[in-house]
C-alpha positions in Angstrom: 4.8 -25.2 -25.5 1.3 -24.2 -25.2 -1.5 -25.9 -27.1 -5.2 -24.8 -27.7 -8.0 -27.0 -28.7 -11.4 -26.1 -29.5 -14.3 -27.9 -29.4 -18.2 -28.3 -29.4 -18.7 -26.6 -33.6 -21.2 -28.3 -35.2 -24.6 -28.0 -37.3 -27.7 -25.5 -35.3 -30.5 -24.1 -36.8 -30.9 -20.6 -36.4 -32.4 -19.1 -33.3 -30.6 -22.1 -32.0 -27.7 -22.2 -29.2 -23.8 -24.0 -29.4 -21.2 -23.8 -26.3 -17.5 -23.6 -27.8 -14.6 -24.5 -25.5 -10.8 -24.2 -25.8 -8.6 -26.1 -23.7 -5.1 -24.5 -23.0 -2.1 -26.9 -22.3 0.7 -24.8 -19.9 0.6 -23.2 -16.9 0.2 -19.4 -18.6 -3.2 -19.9 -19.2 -4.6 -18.0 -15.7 -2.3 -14.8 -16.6 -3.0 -14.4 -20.2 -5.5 -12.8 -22.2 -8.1 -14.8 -24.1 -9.9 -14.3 -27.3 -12.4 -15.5 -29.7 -12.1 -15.1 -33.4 -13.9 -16.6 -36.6 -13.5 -16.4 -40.0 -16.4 -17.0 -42.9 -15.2 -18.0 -46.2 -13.6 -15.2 -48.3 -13.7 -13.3 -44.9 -11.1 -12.0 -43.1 -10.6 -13.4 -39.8 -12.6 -10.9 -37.1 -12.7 -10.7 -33.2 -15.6 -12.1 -31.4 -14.6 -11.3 -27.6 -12.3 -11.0 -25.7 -11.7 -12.2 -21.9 -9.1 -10.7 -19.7 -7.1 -12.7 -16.8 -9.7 -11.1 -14.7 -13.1 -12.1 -16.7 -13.4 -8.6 -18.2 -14.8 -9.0 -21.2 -15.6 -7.4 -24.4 -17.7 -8.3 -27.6 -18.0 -7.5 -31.2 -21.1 -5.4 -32.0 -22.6 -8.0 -34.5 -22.5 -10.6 -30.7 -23.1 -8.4 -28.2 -25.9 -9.5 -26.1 -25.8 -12.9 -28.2 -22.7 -14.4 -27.3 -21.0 -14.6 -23.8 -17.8 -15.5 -23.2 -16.2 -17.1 -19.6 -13.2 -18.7 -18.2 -12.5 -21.3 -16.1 -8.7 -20.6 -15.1 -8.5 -24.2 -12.9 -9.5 -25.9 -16.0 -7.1 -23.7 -18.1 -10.5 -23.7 -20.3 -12.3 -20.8 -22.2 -15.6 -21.2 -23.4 -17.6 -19.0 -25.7 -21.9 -19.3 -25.2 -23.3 -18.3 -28.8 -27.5 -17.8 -28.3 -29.6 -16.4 -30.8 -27.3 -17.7 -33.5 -28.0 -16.7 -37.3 -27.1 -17.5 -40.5 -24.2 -15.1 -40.8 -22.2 -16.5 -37.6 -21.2 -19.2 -39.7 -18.2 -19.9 -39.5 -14.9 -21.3 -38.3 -14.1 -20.3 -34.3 -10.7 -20.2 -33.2 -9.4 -19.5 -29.9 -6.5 -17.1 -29.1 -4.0 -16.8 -26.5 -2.4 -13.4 -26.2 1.3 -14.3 -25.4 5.0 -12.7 -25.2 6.6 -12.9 -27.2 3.7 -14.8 -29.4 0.4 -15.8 -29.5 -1.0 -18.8 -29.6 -3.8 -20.1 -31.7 -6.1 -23.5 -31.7 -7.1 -25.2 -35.0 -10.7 -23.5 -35.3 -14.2 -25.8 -34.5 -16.8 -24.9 -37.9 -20.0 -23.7 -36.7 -22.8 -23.7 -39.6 -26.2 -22.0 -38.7 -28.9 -23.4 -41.3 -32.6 -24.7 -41.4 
């Protein structure tokens, strides 16, 4: 059973930086593709990035150049860098694992970008 937790969500003010990580549980984290999502309230839930076994990696236009997102496959742990962060990334994070034959997700970290 593989398990994802995220962390390091909290309180920034905009222009400010946050560092998310997901910790994976099982030994299919180094072959499986990882992703970023976040929902806002009365949003639906959208992709962030992406991050292939390989580190490919691709981004959202609203992130791109923002946000980077990295792997550490001997830690079984994704992380996702968000600089430059505004008002409207606000929002709960959640980490994806892209599985057969499911996907797995974490419990979402809230980030809130105020003054």
């Amino acid at each position: 059973q593989v398990q994802l937790v995220e962390s390091g969500g909290g309180l920034v003010q905009p222009g400010g930086s946050l560092r998310l990580s997901c910790a994976a549980s099982g030994s299919i984290f180094s072959i499986n593709v990882m992703a970023w999502y976040r929902q806002a309230p009365g949003n639906q839930r959208e992709l962030v990035a992406t991050i292939t076994s390989g580190g490919r990696t691709n981004y959202a236009d609203s992130v791109k150049g923002r946000f980077t997102c990295s792997r550490d496959n001997a830690k079984n742990t994704v992380y996702l860098q968000m600089n430059s962060l505004k008002p409207e990334d606000t929002a709960v994070y959640y980490c994806k694992m892209v599985a057969f034959p499911r996907d797995y997700w974490g419990q979402g970290t809230q980030v809130t970008v105020s003054s």
